[in-house]
């Protein structure tokens, strides 16, 4: 089993920056892609960014600020650098891991989420 724990969410003013972190523990050998999803009340989770084990990145279309995803495989941690944040970026951000089914009973894992609020 894999556990994902996010941190770094906060209240920031428009134009500000945050860096979210997600630390993975447990059966980390089964982790393939990792990423971030955002969710607001009443809506489905939307893709923010995905990064593969090899470092290739894919970004969704929903974010309004400037986001960059990265990972440190030695520390089993994925990051989301968020800059020039806008109120529309307000959401609960969830860490995501896509599992390799050769090594895991589950095909994905989710963190508990961390709240990002962009407001004056």
mmCIF file with all atom_site columns, N, CA and C in Angstrom, residues 30-81:
data_model
loop_
_atom_site.group_PDB
_atom_site.id
_atom_site.type_symbol
_atom_site.label_atom_id
_atom_site.label_alt_id
_atom_site.label_comp_id
_atom_site.label_asym_id
_atom_site.label_entity_id
_atom_site.label_seq_id
_atom_site.pdbx_PDB_ins_code
_atom_site.Cartn_x
_atom_site.Cartn_y
_atom_site.Cartn_z
_atom_site.occupancy
_atom_site.B_iso_or_equiv
_atom_site.pdbx_formal_charge
_atom_site.auth_seq_id
_atom_site.auth_comp_id
_atom_site.auth_asym_id
_atom_site.auth_atom_id
_atom_site.pdbx_PDB_model_num
ATOM 1   N N  . UNK A 1 30 ? 5.858   0.561  -6.467  1.00 0.00 ? 30 UNK A N  1
ATOM 2   C CA . UNK A 1 30 ? 4.769   0.446  -7.410  1.00 0.00 ? 30 UNK A CA 1
ATOM 3   C C  . UNK A 1 30 ? 4.334   1.747  -8.050  1.00 0.00 ? 30 UNK A C  1
ATOM 4   N N  . UNK A 1 31 ? 4.928   2.864  -7.674  1.00 0.00 ? 31 UNK A N  1
ATOM 5   C CA . UNK A 1 31 ? 4.519   4.167  -8.180  1.00 0.00 ? 31 UNK A CA 1
ATOM 6   C C  . UNK A 1 31 ? 5.058   4.386  -9.581  1.00 0.00 ? 31 UNK A C  1
ATOM 7   N N  . UNK A 1 32 ? 4.175   4.800  -10.473 1.00 0.00 ? 32 UNK A N  1
ATOM 8   C CA . UNK A 1 32 ? 4.567   5.161  -11.834 1.00 0.00 ? 32 UNK A CA 1
ATOM 9   C C  . UNK A 1 32 ? 4.420   6.679  -11.994 1.00 0.00 ? 32 UNK A C  1
ATOM 10  N N  . UNK A 1 33 ? 3.319   7.123  -12.590 1.00 0.00 ? 33 UNK A N  1
ATOM 11  C CA . UNK A 1 33 ? 3.084   8.557  -12.700 1.00 0.00 ? 33 UNK A CA 1
ATOM 12  C C  . UNK A 1 33 ? 2.640   9.135  -11.365 1.00 0.00 ? 33 UNK A C  1
ATOM 13  N N  . UNK A 1 34 ? 2.927   10.413 -11.146 1.00 0.00 ? 34 UNK A N  1
ATOM 14  C CA . UNK A 1 34 ? 2.415   11.153 -10.013 1.00 0.00 ? 34 UNK A CA 1
ATOM 15  C C  . UNK A 1 34 ? 1.894   12.491 -10.507 1.00 0.00 ? 34 UNK A C  1
ATOM 16  N N  . UNK A 1 35 ? 0.999   13.087 -9.732  1.00 0.00 ? 35 UNK A N  1
ATOM 17  C CA . UNK A 1 35 ? 0.463   14.354 -10.178 1.00 0.00 ? 35 UNK A CA 1
ATOM 18  C C  . UNK A 1 35 ? -0.400  15.031 -9.149  1.00 0.00 ? 35 UNK A C  1
ATOM 19  N N  . UNK A 1 36 ? -1.074  16.063 -9.620  1.00 0.00 ? 36 UNK A N  1
ATOM 20  C CA . UNK A 1 36 ? -1.939  16.882 -8.789  1.00 0.00 ? 36 UNK A CA 1
ATOM 21  C C  . UNK A 1 36 ? -3.258  17.114 -9.491  1.00 0.00 ? 36 UNK A C  1
ATOM 22  N N  . UNK A 1 37 ? -4.341  17.041 -8.726  1.00 0.00 ? 37 UNK A N  1
ATOM 23  C CA . UNK A 1 37 ? -5.675  17.377 -9.179  1.00 0.00 ? 37 UNK A CA 1
ATOM 24  C C  . UNK A 1 37 ? -6.260  18.421 -8.250  1.00 0.00 ? 37 UNK A C  1
ATOM 25  N N  . UNK A 1 38 ? -7.096  19.292 -8.800  1.00 0.00 ? 38 UNK A N  1
ATOM 26  C CA . UNK A 1 38 ? -7.789  20.285 -8.009  1.00 0.00 ? 38 UNK A CA 1
ATOM 27  C C  . UNK A 1 38 ? -9.282  20.069 -8.046  1.00 0.00 ? 38 UNK A C  1
ATOM 28  N N  . UNK A 1 39 ? -9.945  20.381 -6.939  1.00 0.00 ? 39 UNK A N  1
ATOM 29  C CA . UNK A 1 39 ? -11.389 20.185 -6.855  1.00 0.00 ? 39 UNK A CA 1
ATOM 30  C C  . UNK A 1 39 ? -12.028 21.303 -6.053  1.00 0.00 ? 39 UNK A C  1
ATOM 31  N N  . UNK A 1 40 ? -13.112 21.864 -6.594  1.00 0.00 ? 40 UNK A N  1
ATOM 32  C CA . UNK A 1 40 ? -13.939 22.831 -5.899  1.00 0.00 ? 40 UNK A CA 1
ATOM 33  C C  . UNK A 1 40 ? -15.273 22.180 -5.579  1.00 0.00 ? 40 UNK A C  1
ATOM 34  N N  . UNK A 1 41 ? -16.012 22.708 -4.585  1.00 0.00 ? 41 UNK A N  1
ATOM 35  C CA . UNK A 1 41 ? -17.282 22.086 -4.203  1.00 0.00 ? 41 UNK A CA 1
ATOM 36  C C  . UNK A 1 41 ? -18.244 21.939 -5.374  1.00 0.00 ? 41 UNK A C  1
ATOM 37  N N  . UNK A 1 42 ? -18.853 20.759 -5.477  1.00 0.00 ? 42 UNK A N  1
ATOM 38  C CA . UNK A 1 42 ? -19.835 20.502 -6.508  1.00 0.00 ? 42 UNK A CA 1
ATOM 39  C C  . UNK A 1 42 ? -19.278 20.140 -7.864  1.00 0.00 ? 42 UNK A C  1
ATOM 40  N N  . UNK A 1 43 ? -17.963 20.042 -7.988  1.00 0.00 ? 43 UNK A N  1
ATOM 41  C CA . UNK A 1 43 ? -17.340 19.727 -9.265  1.00 0.00 ? 43 UNK A CA 1
ATOM 42  C C  . UNK A 1 43 ? -16.428 18.524 -9.134  1.00 0.00 ? 43 UNK A C  1
ATOM 43  N N  . UNK A 1 44 ? -16.176 17.886 -10.265 1.00 0.00 ? 44 UNK A N  1
ATOM 44  C CA . UNK A 1 44 ? -15.255 16.764 -10.290 1.00 0.00 ? 44 UNK A CA 1
ATOM 45  C C  . UNK A 1 44 ? -13.818 17.260 -10.194 1.00 0.00 ? 44 UNK A C  1
ATOM 46  N N  . UNK A 1 45 ? -12.961 16.377 -9.772  1.00 0.00 ? 45 UNK A N  1
ATOM 47  C CA . UNK A 1 45 ? -11.551 16.712 -9.729  1.00 0.00 ? 45 UNK A CA 1
ATOM 48  C C  . UNK A 1 45 ? -11.001 16.921 -11.132 1.00 0.00 ? 45 UNK A C  1
ATOM 49  N N  . UNK A 1 46 ? -10.229 17.996 -11.301 1.00 0.00 ? 46 UNK A N  1
ATOM 50  C CA . UNK A 1 46 ? -9.660  18.349 -12.582 1.00 0.00 ? 46 UNK A CA 1
ATOM 51  C C  . UNK A 1 46 ? -8.147  18.170 -12.548 1.00 0.00 ? 46 UNK A C  1
ATOM 52  N N  . UNK A 1 47 ? -7.617  17.672 -13.643 1.00 0.00 ? 47 UNK A N  1
ATOM 53  C CA . UNK A 1 47 ? -6.173  17.487 -13.745 1.00 0.00 ? 47 UNK A CA 1
ATOM 54  C C  . UNK A 1 47 ? -5.463  18.830 -13.701 1.00 0.00 ? 47 UNK A C  1
ATOM 55  N N  . UNK A 1 48 ? -4.468  18.928 -12.849 1.00 0.00 ? 48 UNK A N  1
ATOM 56  C CA . UNK A 1 48 ? -3.579  20.079 -12.814 1.00 0.00 ? 48 UNK A CA 1
ATOM 57  C C  . UNK A 1 48 ? -2.279  19.761 -13.542 1.00 0.00 ? 48 UNK A C  1
ATOM 58  N N  . UNK A 1 49 ? -1.630  18.688 -13.144 1.00 0.00 ? 49 UNK A N  1
ATOM 59  C CA . UNK A 1 49 ? -0.368  18.309 -13.762 1.00 0.00 ? 49 UNK A CA 1
ATOM 60  C C  . UNK A 1 49 ? -0.042  16.866 -13.435 1.00 0.00 ? 49 UNK A C  1
ATOM 61  N N  . UNK A 1 50 ? 0.645   16.208 -14.356 1.00 0.00 ? 50 UNK A N  1
ATOM 62  C CA . UNK A 1 50 ? 1.116   14.849 -14.188 1.00 0.00 ? 50 UNK A CA 1
ATOM 63  C C  . UNK A 1 50 ? 2.590   14.802 -14.572 1.00 0.00 ? 50 UNK A C  1
ATOM 64  N N  . UNK A 1 51 ? 3.364   14.038 -13.839 1.00 0.00 ? 51 UNK A N  1
ATOM 65  C CA . UNK A 1 51 ? 4.766   13.817 -14.171 1.00 0.00 ? 51 UNK A CA 1
ATOM 66  C C  . UNK A 1 51 ? 5.039   12.326 -14.103 1.00 0.00 ? 51 UNK A C  1
ATOM 67  N N  . UNK A 1 52 ? 5.680   11.801 -15.133 1.00 0.00 ? 52 UNK A N  1
ATOM 68  C CA . UNK A 1 52 ? 5.985   10.384 -15.182 1.00 0.00 ? 52 UNK A CA 1
ATOM 69  C C  . UNK A 1 52 ? 7.222   10.077 -14.361 1.00 0.00 ? 52 UNK A C  1
ATOM 70  N N  . UNK A 1 53 ? 7.476   8.793  -14.184 1.00 0.00 ? 53 UNK A N  1
ATOM 71  C CA . UNK A 1 53 ? 8.668   8.385  -13.457 1.00 0.00 ? 53 UNK A CA 1
ATOM 72  C C  . UNK A 1 53 ? 9.938   8.835  -14.163 1.00 0.00 ? 53 UNK A C  1
ATOM 73  N N  . UNK A 1 54 ? 9.865   9.026  -15.481 1.00 0.00 ? 54 UNK A N  1
ATOM 74  C CA . UNK A 1 54 ? 11.003  9.503  -16.239 1.00 0.00 ? 54 UNK A CA 1
ATOM 75  C C  . UNK A 1 54 ? 11.114  11.007 -16.333 1.00 0.00 ? 54 UNK A C  1
ATOM 76  N N  . UNK A 1 55 ? 10.132  11.737 -15.796 1.00 0.00 ? 55 UNK A N  1
ATOM 77  C CA . UNK A 1 55 ? 10.209  13.185 -15.758 1.00 0.00 ? 55 UNK A CA 1
ATOM 78  C C  . UNK A 1 55 ? 9.405   13.919 -16.815 1.00 0.00 ? 55 UNK A C  1
ATOM 79  N N  . UNK A 1 56 ? 8.695   13.217 -17.686 1.00 0.00 ? 56 UNK A N  1
ATOM 80  C CA . UNK A 1 56 ? 7.841   13.883 -18.663 1.00 0.00 ? 56 UNK A CA 1
ATOM 81  C C  . UNK A 1 56 ? 6.617   14.470 -17.980 1.00 0.00 ? 56 UNK A C  1
ATOM 82  N N  . UNK A 1 57 ? 6.193   15.646 -18.405 1.00 0.00 ? 57 UNK A N  1
ATOM 83  C CA . UNK A 1 57 ? 5.105   16.357 -17.741 1.00 0.00 ? 57 UNK A CA 1
ATOM 84  C C  . UNK A 1 57 ? 3.951   16.622 -18.693 1.00 0.00 ? 57 UNK A C  1
ATOM 85  N N  . UNK A 1 58 ? 2.759   16.661 -18.123 1.00 0.00 ? 58 UNK A N  1
ATOM 86  C CA . UNK A 1 58 ? 1.538   17.023 -18.821 1.00 0.00 ? 58 UNK A CA 1
ATOM 87  C C  . UNK A 1 58 ? 0.746   17.944 -17.919 1.00 0.00 ? 58 UNK A C  1
ATOM 88  N N  . UNK A 1 59 ? 0.223   19.030 -18.476 1.00 0.00 ? 59 UNK A N  1
ATOM 89  C CA . UNK A 1 59 ? -0.539  19.997 -17.709 1.00 0.00 ? 59 UNK A CA 1
ATOM 90  C C  . UNK A 1 59 ? -1.969  20.066 -18.202 1.00 0.00 ? 59 UNK A C  1
ATOM 91  N N  . UNK A 1 60 ? -2.886  20.233 -17.251 1.00 0.00 ? 60 UNK A N  1
ATOM 92  C CA . UNK A 1 60 ? -4.273  20.424 -17.589 1.00 0.00 ? 60 UNK A CA 1
ATOM 93  C C  . UNK A 1 60 ? -4.551  21.850 -18.012 1.00 0.00 ? 60 UNK A C  1
ATOM 94  N N  . UNK A 1 61 ? -5.824  22.109 -18.333 1.00 0.00 ? 61 UNK A N  1
ATOM 95  C CA . UNK A 1 61 ? -6.222  23.414 -18.849 1.00 0.00 ? 61 UNK A CA 1
ATOM 96  C C  . UNK A 1 61 ? -6.956  24.272 -17.824 1.00 0.00 ? 61 UNK A C  1
ATOM 97  N N  . UNK A 1 62 ? -7.206  23.749 -16.644 1.00 0.00 ? 62 UNK A N  1
ATOM 98  C CA . UNK A 1 62 ? -8.066  24.440 -15.697 1.00 0.00 ? 62 UNK A CA 1
ATOM 99  C C  . UNK A 1 62 ? -7.358  25.498 -14.871 1.00 0.00 ? 62 UNK A C  1
ATOM 100 N N  . UNK A 1 63 ? -6.057  25.372 -14.696 1.00 0.00 ? 63 UNK A N  1
ATOM 101 C CA . UNK A 1 63 ? -5.357  26.311 -13.834 1.00 0.00 ? 63 UNK A CA 1
ATOM 102 C C  . UNK A 1 63 ? -5.232  27.679 -14.484 1.00 0.00 ? 63 UNK A C  1
ATOM 103 N N  . UNK A 1 64 ? -5.257  28.719 -13.677 1.00 0.00 ? 64 UNK A N  1
ATOM 104 C CA . UNK A 1 64 ? -5.154  30.096 -14.158 1.00 0.00 ? 64 UNK A CA 1
ATOM 105 C C  . UNK A 1 64 ? -3.799  30.718 -13.879 1.00 0.00 ? 64 UNK A C  1
ATOM 106 N N  . UNK A 1 65 ? -3.122  30.251 -12.851 1.00 0.00 ? 65 UNK A N  1
ATOM 107 C CA . UNK A 1 65 ? -1.790  30.727 -12.567 1.00 0.00 ? 65 UNK A CA 1
ATOM 108 C C  . UNK A 1 65 ? -0.740  29.964 -13.354 1.00 0.00 ? 65 UNK A C  1
ATOM 109 N N  . UNK A 1 66 ? 0.503   30.157 -12.957 1.00 0.00 ? 66 UNK A N  1
ATOM 110 C CA . UNK A 1 66 ? 1.626   29.484 -13.598 1.00 0.00 ? 66 UNK A CA 1
ATOM 111 C C  . UNK A 1 66 ? 2.094   28.355 -12.687 1.00 0.00 ? 66 UNK A C  1
ATOM 112 N N  . UNK A 1 67 ? 1.881   27.107 -13.126 1.00 0.00 ? 67 UNK A N  1
ATOM 113 C CA . UNK A 1 67 ? 2.169   25.936 -12.310 1.00 0.00 ? 67 UNK A CA 1
ATOM 114 C C  . UNK A 1 67 ? 3.291   25.119 -12.938 1.00 0.00 ? 67 UNK A C  1
ATOM 115 N N  . UNK A 1 68 ? 4.138   24.567 -12.088 1.00 0.00 ? 68 UNK A N  1
ATOM 116 C CA . UNK A 1 68 ? 5.210   23.694 -12.523 1.00 0.00 ? 68 UNK A CA 1
ATOM 117 C C  . UNK A 1 68 ? 5.278   22.489 -11.600 1.00 0.00 ? 68 UNK A C  1
ATOM 118 N N  . UNK A 1 69 ? 5.264   21.297 -12.179 1.00 0.00 ? 69 UNK A N  1
ATOM 119 C CA . UNK A 1 69 ? 5.350   20.075 -11.399 1.00 0.00 ? 69 UNK A CA 1
ATOM 120 C C  . UNK A 1 69 ? 6.764   19.517 -11.494 1.00 0.00 ? 69 UNK A C  1
ATOM 121 N N  . UNK A 1 70 ? 7.224   18.930 -10.407 1.00 0.00 ? 70 UNK A N  1
ATOM 122 C CA . UNK A 1 70 ? 8.528   18.287 -10.376 1.00 0.00 ? 70 UNK A CA 1
ATOM 123 C C  . UNK A 1 70 ? 8.487   17.153 -9.359  1.00 0.00 ? 70 UNK A C  1
ATOM 124 N N  . UNK A 1 71 ? 9.501   16.300 -9.395  1.00 0.00 ? 71 UNK A N  1
ATOM 125 C CA . UNK A 1 71 ? 9.560   15.211 -8.433  1.00 0.00 ? 71 UNK A CA 1
ATOM 126 C C  . UNK A 1 71 ? 10.997  14.897 -8.091  1.00 0.00 ? 71 UNK A C  1
ATOM 127 N N  . UNK A 1 72 ? 11.174  14.390 -6.898  1.00 0.00 ? 72 UNK A N  1
ATOM 128 C CA . UNK A 1 72 ? 12.464  13.937 -6.409  1.00 0.00 ? 72 UNK A CA 1
ATOM 129 C C  . UNK A 1 72 ? 12.298  12.467 -6.072  1.00 0.00 ? 72 UNK A C  1
ATOM 130 N N  . UNK A 1 73 ? 12.759  11.608 -6.956  1.00 0.00 ? 73 UNK A N  1
ATOM 131 C CA . UNK A 1 73 ? 12.558  10.176 -6.760  1.00 0.00 ? 73 UNK A CA 1
ATOM 132 C C  . UNK A 1 73 ? 13.333  9.644  -5.559  1.00 0.00 ? 73 UNK A C  1
ATOM 133 N N  . UNK A 1 74 ? 14.444  10.280 -5.230  1.00 0.00 ? 74 UNK A N  1
ATOM 134 C CA . UNK A 1 74 ? 15.212  9.845  -4.065  1.00 0.00 ? 74 UNK A CA 1
ATOM 135 C C  . UNK A 1 74 ? 14.446  10.086 -2.772  1.00 0.00 ? 74 UNK A C  1
ATOM 136 N N  . UNK A 1 75 ? 13.670  11.169 -2.735  1.00 0.00 ? 75 UNK A N  1
ATOM 137 C CA . UNK A 1 75 ? 12.886  11.497 -1.555  1.00 0.00 ? 75 UNK A CA 1
ATOM 138 C C  . UNK A 1 75 ? 11.437  11.041 -1.665  1.00 0.00 ? 75 UNK A C  1
ATOM 139 N N  . UNK A 1 76 ? 11.084  10.416 -2.782  1.00 0.00 ? 76 UNK A N  1
ATOM 140 C CA . UNK A 1 76 ? 9.712   9.945  -3.003  1.00 0.00 ? 76 UNK A CA 1
ATOM 141 C C  . UNK A 1 76 ? 8.705   11.073 -2.820  1.00 0.00 ? 76 UNK A C  1
ATOM 142 N N  . UNK A 1 77 ? 9.013   12.212 -3.393  1.00 0.00 ? 77 UNK A N  1
ATOM 143 C CA . UNK A 1 77 ? 8.216   13.416 -3.201  1.00 0.00 ? 77 UNK A CA 1
ATOM 144 C C  . UNK A 1 77 ? 7.945   14.091 -4.539  1.00 0.00 ? 77 UNK A C  1
ATOM 145 N N  . UNK A 1 78 ? 6.715   14.564 -4.712  1.00 0.00 ? 78 UNK A N  1
ATOM 146 C CA . UNK A 1 78 ? 6.343   15.339 -5.881  1.00 0.00 ? 78 UNK A CA 1
ATOM 147 C C  . UNK A 1 78 ? 5.937   16.731 -5.417  1.00 0.00 ? 78 UNK A C  1
ATOM 148 N N  . UNK A 1 79 ? 6.252   17.735 -6.217  1.00 0.00 ? 79 UNK A N  1
ATOM 149 C CA . UNK A 1 79 ? 6.008   19.119 -5.866  1.00 0.00 ? 79 UNK A CA 1
ATOM 150 C C  . UNK A 1 79 ? 5.140   19.794 -6.918  1.00 0.00 ? 79 UNK A C  1
ATOM 151 N N  . UNK A 1 80 ? 4.426   20.808 -6.491  1.00 0.00 ? 80 UNK A N  1
ATOM 152 C CA . UNK A 1 80 ? 3.702   21.682 -7.400  1.00 0.00 ? 80 UNK A CA 1
ATOM 153 C C  . UNK A 1 80 ? 4.033   23.118 -7.029  1.00 0.00 ? 80 UNK A C  1
ATOM 154 N N  . UNK A 1 81 ? 4.817   23.777 -7.872  1.00 0.00 ? 81 UNK A N  1
ATOM 155 C CA . UNK A 1 81 ? 5.129   25.181 -7.689  1.00 0.00 ? 81 UNK A CA 1
ATOM 156 C C  . UNK A 1 81 ? 4.044   26.007 -8.356  1.00 0.00 ? 81 UNK A C  1
#
